[in-house]
mmCIF file of C-alpha atoms in Angstrom:
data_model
loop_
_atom_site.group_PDB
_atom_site.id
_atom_site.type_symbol
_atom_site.label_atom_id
_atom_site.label_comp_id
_atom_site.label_asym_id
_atom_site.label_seq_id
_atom_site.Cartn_x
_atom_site.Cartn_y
_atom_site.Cartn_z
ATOM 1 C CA UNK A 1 143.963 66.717 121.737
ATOM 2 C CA UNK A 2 145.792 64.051 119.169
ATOM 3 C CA UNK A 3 142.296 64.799 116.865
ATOM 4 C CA UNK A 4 142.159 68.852 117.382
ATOM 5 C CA UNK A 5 146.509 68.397 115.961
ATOM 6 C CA UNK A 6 145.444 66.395 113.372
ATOM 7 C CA UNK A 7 142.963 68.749 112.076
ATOM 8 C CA UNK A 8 145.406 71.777 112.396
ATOM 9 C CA UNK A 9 147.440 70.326 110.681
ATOM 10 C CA UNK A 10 145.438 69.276 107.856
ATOM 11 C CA UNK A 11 143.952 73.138 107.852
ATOM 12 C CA UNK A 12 147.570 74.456 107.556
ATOM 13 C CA UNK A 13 148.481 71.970 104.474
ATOM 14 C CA UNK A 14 145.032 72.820 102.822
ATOM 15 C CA UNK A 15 145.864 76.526 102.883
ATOM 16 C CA UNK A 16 149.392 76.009 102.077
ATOM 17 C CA UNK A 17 148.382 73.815 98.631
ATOM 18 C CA UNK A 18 145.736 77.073 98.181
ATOM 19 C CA UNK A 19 148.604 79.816 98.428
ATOM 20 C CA UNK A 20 150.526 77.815 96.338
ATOM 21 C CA UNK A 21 148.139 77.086 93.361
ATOM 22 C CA UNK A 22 147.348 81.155 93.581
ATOM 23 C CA UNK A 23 150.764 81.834 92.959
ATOM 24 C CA UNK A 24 151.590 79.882 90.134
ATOM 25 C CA UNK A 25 148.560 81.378 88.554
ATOM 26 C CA UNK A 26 149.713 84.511 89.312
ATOM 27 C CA UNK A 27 153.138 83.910 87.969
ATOM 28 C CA UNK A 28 151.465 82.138 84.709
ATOM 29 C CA UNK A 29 149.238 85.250 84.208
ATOM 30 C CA UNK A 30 152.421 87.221 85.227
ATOM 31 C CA UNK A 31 154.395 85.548 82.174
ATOM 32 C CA UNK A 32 151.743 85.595 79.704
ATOM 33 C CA UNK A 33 150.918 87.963 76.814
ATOM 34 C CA UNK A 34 149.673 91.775 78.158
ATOM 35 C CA UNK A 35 146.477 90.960 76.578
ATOM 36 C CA UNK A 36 145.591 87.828 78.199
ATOM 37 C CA UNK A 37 146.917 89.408 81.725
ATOM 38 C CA UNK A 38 144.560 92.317 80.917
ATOM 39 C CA UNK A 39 141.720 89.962 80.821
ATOM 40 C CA UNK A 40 142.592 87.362 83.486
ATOM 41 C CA UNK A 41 143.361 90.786 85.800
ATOM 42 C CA UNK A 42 139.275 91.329 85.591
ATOM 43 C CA UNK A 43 138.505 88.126 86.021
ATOM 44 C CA UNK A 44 140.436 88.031 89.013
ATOM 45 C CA UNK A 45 138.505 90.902 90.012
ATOM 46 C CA UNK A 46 135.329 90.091 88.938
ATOM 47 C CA UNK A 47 135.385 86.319 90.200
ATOM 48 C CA UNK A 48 134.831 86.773 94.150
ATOM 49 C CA UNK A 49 131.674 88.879 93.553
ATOM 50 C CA UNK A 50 130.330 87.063 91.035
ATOM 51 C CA UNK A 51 130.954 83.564 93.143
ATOM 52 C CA UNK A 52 129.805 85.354 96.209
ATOM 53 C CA UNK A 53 126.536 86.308 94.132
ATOM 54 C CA UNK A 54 125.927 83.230 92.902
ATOM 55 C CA UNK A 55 125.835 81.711 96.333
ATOM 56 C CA UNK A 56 124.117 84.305 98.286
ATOM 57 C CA UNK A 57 121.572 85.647 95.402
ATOM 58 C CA UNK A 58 121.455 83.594 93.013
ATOM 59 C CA UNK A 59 121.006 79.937 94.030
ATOM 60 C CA UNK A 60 118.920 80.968 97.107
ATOM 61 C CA UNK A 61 115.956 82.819 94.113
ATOM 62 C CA UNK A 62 116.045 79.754 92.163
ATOM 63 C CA UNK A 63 115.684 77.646 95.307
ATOM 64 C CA UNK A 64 112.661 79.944 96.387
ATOM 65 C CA UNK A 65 111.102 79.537 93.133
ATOM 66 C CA UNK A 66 111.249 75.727 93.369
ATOM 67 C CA UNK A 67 110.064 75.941 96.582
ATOM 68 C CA UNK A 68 107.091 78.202 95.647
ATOM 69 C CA UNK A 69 105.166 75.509 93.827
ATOM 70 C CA UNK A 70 106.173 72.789 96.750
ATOM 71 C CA UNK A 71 103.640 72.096 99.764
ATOM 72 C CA UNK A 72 104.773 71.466 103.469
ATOM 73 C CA UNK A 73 106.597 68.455 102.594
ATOM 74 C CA UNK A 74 108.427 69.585 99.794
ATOM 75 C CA UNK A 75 106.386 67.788 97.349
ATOM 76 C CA UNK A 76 105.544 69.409 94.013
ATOM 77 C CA UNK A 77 101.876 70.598 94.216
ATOM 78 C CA UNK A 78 101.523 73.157 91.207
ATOM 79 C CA UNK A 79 100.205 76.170 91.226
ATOM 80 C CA UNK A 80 97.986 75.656 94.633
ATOM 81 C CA UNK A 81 99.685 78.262 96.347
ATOM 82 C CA UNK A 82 99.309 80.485 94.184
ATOM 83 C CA UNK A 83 95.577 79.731 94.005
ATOM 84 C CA UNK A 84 95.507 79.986 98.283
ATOM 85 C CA UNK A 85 96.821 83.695 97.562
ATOM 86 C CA UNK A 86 93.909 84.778 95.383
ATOM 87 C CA UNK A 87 91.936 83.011 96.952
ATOM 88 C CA UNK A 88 91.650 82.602 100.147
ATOM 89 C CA UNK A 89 89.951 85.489 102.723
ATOM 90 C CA UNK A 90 93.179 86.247 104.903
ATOM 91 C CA UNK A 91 95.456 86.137 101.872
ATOM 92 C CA UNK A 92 93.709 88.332 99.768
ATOM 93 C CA UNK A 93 93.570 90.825 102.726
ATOM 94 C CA UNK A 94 97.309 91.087 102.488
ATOM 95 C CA UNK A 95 97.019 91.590 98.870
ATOM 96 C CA UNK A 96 94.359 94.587 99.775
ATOM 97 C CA UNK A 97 97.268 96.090 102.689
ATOM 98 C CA UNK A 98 99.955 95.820 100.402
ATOM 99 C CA UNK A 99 98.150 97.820 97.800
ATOM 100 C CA UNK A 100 97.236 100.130 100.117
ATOM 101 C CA UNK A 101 100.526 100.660 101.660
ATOM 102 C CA UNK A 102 102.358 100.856 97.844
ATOM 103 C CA UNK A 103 99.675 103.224 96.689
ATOM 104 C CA UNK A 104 99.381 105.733 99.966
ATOM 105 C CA UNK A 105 103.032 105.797 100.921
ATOM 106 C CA UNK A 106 105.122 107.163 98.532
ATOM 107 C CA UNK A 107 102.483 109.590 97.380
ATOM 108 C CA UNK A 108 101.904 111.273 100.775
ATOM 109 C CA UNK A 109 105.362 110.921 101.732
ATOM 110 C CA UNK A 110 106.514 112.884 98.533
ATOM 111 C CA UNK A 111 103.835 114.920 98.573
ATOM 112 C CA UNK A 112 104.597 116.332 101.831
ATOM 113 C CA UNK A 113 108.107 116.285 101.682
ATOM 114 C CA UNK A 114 107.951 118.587 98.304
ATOM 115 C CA UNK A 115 105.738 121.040 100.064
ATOM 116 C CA UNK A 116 107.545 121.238 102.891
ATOM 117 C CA UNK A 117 110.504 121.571 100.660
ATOM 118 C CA UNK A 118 109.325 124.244 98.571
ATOM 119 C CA UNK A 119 107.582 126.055 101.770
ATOM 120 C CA UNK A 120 110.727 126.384 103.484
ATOM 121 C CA UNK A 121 113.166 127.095 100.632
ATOM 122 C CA UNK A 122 115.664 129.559 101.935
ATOM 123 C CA UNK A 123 113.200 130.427 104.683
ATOM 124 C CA UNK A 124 114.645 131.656 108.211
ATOM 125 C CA UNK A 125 115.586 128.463 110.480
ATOM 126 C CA UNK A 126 115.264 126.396 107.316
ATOM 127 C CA UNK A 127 117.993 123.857 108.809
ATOM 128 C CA UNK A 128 116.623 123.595 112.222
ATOM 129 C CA UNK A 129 113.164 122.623 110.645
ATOM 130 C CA UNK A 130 114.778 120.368 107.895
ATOM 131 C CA UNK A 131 116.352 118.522 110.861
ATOM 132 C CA UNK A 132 113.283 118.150 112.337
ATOM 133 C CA UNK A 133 111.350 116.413 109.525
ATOM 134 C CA UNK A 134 114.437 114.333 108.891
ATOM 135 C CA UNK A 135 114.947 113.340 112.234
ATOM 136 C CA UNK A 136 112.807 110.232 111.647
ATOM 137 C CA UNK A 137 114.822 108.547 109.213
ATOM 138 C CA UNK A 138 117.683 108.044 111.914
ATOM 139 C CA UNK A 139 115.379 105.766 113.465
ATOM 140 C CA UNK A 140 114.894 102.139 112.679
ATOM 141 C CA UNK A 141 111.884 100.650 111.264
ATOM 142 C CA UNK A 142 111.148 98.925 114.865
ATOM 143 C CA UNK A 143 112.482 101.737 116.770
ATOM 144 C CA UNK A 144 109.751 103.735 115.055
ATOM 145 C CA UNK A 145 107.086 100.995 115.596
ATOM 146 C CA UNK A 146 107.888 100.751 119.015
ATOM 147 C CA UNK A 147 107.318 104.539 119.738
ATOM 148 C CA UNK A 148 103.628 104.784 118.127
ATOM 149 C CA UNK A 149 103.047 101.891 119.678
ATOM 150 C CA UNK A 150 103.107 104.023 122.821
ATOM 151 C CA UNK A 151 101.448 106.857 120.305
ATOM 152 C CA UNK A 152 98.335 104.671 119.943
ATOM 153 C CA UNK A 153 97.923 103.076 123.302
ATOM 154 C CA UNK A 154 94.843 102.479 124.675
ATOM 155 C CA UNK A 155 92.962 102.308 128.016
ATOM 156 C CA UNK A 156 89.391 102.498 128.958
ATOM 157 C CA UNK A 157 87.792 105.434 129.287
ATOM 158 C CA UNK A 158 87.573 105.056 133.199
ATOM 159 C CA UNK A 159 91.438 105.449 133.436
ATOM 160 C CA UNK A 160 93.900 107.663 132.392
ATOM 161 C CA UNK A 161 95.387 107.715 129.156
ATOM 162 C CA UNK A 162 98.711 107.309 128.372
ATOM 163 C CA UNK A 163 98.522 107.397 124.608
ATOM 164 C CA UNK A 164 99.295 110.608 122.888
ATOM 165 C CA UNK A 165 96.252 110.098 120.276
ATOM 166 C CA UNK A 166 93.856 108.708 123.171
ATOM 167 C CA UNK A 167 94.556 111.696 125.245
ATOM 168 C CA UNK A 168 93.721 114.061 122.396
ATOM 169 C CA UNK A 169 90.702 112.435 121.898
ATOM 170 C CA UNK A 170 89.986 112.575 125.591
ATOM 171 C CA UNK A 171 91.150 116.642 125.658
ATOM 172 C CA UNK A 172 88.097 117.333 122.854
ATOM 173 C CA UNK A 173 85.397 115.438 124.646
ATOM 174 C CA UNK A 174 85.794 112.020 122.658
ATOM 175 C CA UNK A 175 86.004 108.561 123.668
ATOM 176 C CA UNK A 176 89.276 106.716 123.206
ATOM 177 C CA UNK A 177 89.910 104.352 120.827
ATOM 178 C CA UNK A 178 91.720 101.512 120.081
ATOM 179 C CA UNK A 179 93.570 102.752 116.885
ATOM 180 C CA UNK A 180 95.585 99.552 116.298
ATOM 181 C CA UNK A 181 92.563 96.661 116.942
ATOM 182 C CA UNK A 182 90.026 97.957 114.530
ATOM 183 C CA UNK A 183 89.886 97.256 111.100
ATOM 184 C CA UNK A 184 90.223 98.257 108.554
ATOM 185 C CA UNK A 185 91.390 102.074 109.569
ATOM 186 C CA UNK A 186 93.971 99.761 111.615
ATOM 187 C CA UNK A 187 96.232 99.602 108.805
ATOM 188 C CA UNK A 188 96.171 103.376 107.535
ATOM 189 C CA UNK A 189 97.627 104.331 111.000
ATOM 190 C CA UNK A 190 100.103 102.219 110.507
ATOM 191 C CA UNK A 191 101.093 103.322 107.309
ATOM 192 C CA UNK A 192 101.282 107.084 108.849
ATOM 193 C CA UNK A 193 104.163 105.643 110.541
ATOM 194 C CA UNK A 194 106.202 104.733 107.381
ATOM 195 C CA UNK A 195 105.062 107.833 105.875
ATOM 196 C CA UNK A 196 106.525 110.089 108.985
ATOM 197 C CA UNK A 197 109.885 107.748 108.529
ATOM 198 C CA UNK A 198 109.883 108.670 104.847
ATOM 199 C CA UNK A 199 108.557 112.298 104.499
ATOM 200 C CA UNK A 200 112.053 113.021 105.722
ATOM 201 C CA UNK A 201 114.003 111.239 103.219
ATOM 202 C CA UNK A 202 111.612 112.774 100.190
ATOM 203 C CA UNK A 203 112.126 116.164 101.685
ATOM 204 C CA UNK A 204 115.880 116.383 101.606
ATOM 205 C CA UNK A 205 116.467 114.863 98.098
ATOM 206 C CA UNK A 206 113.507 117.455 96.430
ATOM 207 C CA UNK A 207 114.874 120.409 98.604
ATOM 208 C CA UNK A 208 118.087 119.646 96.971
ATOM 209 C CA UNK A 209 116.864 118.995 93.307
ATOM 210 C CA UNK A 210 115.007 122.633 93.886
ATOM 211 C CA UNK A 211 118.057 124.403 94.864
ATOM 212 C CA UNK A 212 119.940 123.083 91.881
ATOM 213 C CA UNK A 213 117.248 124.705 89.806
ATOM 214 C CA UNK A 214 119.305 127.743 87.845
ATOM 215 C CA UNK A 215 118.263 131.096 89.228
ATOM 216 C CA UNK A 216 117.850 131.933 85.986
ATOM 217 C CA UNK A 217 114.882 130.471 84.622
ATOM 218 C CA UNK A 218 112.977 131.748 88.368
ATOM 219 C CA UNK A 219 114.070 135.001 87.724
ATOM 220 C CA UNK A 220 112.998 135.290 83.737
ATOM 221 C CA UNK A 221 109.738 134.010 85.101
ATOM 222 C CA UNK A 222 109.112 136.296 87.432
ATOM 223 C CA UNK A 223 109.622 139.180 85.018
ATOM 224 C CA UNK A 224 107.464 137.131 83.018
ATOM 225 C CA UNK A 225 104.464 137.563 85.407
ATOM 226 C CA UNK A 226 104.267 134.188 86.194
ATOM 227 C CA UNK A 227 102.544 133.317 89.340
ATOM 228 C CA UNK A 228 103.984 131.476 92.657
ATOM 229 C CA UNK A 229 101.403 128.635 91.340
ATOM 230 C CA UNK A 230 102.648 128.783 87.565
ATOM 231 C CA UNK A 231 106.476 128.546 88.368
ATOM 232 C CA UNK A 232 105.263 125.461 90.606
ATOM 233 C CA UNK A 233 103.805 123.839 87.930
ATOM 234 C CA UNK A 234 105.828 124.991 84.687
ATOM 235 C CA UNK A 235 109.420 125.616 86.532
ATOM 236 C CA UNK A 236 110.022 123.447 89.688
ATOM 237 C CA UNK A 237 108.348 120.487 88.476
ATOM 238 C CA UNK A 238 109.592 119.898 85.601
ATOM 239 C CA UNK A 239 113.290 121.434 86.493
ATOM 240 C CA UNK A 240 112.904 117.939 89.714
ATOM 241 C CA UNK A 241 110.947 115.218 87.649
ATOM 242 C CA UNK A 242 114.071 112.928 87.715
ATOM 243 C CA UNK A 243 114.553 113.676 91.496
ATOM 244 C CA UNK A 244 110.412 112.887 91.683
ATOM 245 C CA UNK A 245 111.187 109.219 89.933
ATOM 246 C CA UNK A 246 114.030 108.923 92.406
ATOM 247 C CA UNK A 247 112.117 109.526 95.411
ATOM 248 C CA UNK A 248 108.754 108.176 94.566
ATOM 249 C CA UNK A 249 110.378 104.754 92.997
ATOM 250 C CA UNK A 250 113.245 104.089 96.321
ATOM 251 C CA UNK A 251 110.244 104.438 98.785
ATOM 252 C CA UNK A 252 107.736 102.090 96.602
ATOM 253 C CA UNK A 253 110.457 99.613 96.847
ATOM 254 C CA UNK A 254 110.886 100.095 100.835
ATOM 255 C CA UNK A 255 107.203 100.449 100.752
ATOM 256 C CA UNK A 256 106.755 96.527 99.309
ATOM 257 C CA UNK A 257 109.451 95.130 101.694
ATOM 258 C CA UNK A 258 107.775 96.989 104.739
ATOM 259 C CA UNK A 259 108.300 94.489 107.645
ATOM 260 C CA UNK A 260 109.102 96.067 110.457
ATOM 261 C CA UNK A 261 106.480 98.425 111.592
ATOM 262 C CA UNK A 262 103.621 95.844 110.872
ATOM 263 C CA UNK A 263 105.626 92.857 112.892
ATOM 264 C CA UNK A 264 106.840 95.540 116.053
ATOM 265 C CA UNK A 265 103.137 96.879 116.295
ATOM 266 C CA UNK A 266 100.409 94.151 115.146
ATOM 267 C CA UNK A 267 102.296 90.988 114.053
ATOM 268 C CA UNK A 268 100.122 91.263 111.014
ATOM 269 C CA UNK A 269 97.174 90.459 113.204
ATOM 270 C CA UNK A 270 93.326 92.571 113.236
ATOM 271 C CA UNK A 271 93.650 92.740 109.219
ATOM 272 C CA UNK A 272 97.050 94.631 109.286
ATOM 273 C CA UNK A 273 99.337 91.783 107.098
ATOM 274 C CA UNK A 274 100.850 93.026 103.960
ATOM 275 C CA UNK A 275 103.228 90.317 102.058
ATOM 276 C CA UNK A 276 106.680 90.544 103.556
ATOM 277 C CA UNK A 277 105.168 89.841 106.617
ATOM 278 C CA UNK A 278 102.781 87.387 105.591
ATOM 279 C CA UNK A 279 105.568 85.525 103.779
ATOM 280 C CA UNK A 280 107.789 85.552 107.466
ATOM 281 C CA UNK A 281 104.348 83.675 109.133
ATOM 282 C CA UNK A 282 103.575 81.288 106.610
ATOM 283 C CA UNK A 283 107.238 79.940 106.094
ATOM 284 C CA UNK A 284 108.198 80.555 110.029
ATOM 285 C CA UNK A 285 105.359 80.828 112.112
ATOM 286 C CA UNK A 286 102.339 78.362 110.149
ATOM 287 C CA UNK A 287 105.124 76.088 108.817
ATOM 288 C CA UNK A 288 104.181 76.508 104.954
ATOM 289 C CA UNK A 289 107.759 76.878 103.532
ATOM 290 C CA UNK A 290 105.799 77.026 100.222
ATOM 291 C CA UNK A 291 103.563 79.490 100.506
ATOM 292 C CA UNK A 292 105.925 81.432 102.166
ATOM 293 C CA UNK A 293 108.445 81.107 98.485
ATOM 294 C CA UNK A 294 105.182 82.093 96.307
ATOM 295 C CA UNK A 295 104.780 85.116 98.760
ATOM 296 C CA UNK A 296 108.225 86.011 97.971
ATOM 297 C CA UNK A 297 108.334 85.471 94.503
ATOM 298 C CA UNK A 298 105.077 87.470 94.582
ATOM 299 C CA UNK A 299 107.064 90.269 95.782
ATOM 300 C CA UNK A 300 110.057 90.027 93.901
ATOM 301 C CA UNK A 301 107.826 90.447 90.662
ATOM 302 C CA UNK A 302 106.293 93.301 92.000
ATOM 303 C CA UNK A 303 109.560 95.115 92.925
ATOM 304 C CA UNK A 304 111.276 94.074 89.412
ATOM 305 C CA UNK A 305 109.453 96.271 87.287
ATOM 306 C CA UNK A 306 109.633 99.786 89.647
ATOM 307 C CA UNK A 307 113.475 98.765 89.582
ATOM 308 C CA UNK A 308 113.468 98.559 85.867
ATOM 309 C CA UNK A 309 111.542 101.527 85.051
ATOM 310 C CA UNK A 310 113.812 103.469 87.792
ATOM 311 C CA UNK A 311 116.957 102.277 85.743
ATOM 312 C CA UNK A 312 115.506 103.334 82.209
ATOM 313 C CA UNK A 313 114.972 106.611 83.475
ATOM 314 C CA UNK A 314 118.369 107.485 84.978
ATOM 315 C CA UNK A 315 119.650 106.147 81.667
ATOM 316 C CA UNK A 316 117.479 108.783 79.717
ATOM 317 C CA UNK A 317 118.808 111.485 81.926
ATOM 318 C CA UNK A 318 122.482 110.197 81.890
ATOM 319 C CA UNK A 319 121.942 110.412 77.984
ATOM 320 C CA UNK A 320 120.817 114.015 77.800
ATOM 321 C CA UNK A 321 123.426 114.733 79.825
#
């Protein structure tokens, strides 16, 4: 008890000499000239986040890239794991999943979500079957993986399915299938998961961007003779292409981290990896804290450019603005 007192104690006097050294700053910055107050006023401001980036962002990237040219001990070893992920048979398979997933993803999920948008435009029910498509994104990445899961089940073909898709296949004469063990079709219904989390998301930002198109220009082209395929094309495309770069650039980026859905339905096992999840085995699971870091920084240097090219653009548009 004598120990736990001493140590309150000690607490109390260290926070006392803290509230005391803030307030004679404040009362020196208080006294001083209004320009100098301006300045240390933002500082004062600006100081927490940029401490509390340093420490949670910043140290922790340069520590990963240190790390990424370590082995299992911590000893420097080059570029060798770097060479394992281009190398290597398993490795490059992630490389293949990712690609897959980056490529598939946000095109089918914007694609479908900008038909649907444009299909239902002002169309009767049009927020019941909005809600519908968007009901997805409500539901968590596992959440989501956990209910195909159930989608894709399989049995033999002596019992009785319980998997929606088995059952289908059973209803039209076919034998079921295990949808989640073979490779490599394995990992496209996985990405139809992500894609049914994200059509919903694509859908509500490009109905939006479409109903802020000016009545206007529809109308003139109308009178113009312009067909429903020519105002897509000449009119509603152009009138969304920020909203497009928007959509297509935020779901590339959840795309690449995709984590979730692989771990919750495979574990990145039958050929289904992609690199966040690979990067979670290696450094957790195989015990190769460095190849786990190169994965990372693999990923970071694929993200940095979409996020780049995302800012440039709303820069452009802020600028014609």
């Amino acid at each position: 008890m004598e120990d736990v007192g001493e140590k309150l104690v000690q607490v109390v006097i260290a926070l006392a000499i803290f509230a005391a050294i803030i307030a004679l700053i404040m009362l020196l910055v208080d006294r001083a000239p209004k320009t100098f107050r301006d300045k240390a006023t933002v500082i004062g401001f600006l100081a927490p986040a940029v401490v509390l980036l340093a420490i949670g962002l910043i140290w922790p990237a340069i520590q990963t890239t240190y790390l990424a040219f370590t082995d299992r001990n911590g000893t420097p070893n080059g570029l060798d794991n770097f060479v394992w992920m281009f190398t290597q048979p398993e490795a490059l398979v992630t490389l293949r999943n990712t690609l897959l997933w980056v490529v598939l993803v946000p095109l089918m999920s914007t694609g479908i979500g900008l038909a649907y948008a444009v299909f239902i435009d002002r169309a009767r029910g049009e927020k019941a079957l909005k809600a519908l498509v968007f009901m997805p994104m409500a539901i968590s990445f596992v959440g989501a993986g956990v209910i195909w899961k159930f989608m894709y089940t399989y049995r033999g073909a002596e019992r009785e399915q319980i998997g929606l898709m088995n059952q289908i296949l059973v209803w039209f004469g076919g034998e079921p299938k295990q949808f989640l063990l073979d490779a490599p079709e394995n990992t496209f219904f996985l990405i139809a998961v992500m894609v049914w989390i994200q059509t919903g998301f694509a859908m509500v930002i490009l109905s939006a961007a479409i109903k802020g198109i000016p009545t206007e220009i529809v109308e003139a082209a109308r009178l113009d003779g312009a067909s429903a395929r020519q105002q897509f094309f000449s009119i509603t495309i152009p009138s969304i292409r920020g909203a497009l770069i928007v959509v297509v650039t935020t779901i590339t980026i959840g795309t690449l981290k995709v984590f979730d859905i692989v771990r919750t339905m495979t574990g990145g096992n039958f050929e289904t990896s992609v690199v966040a999840n690979e990067m979670y085995t290696q450094a957790f699971r195989a015990s190769e804290p460095g190849r786990g870091a190169a994965l990372a920084l693999i990923l970071f240097l694929m993200v940095l450019p979409i996020v780049l090219y995302n800012a440039r653009q709303l820069k452009k548009q802020r600028e014609i603005r």
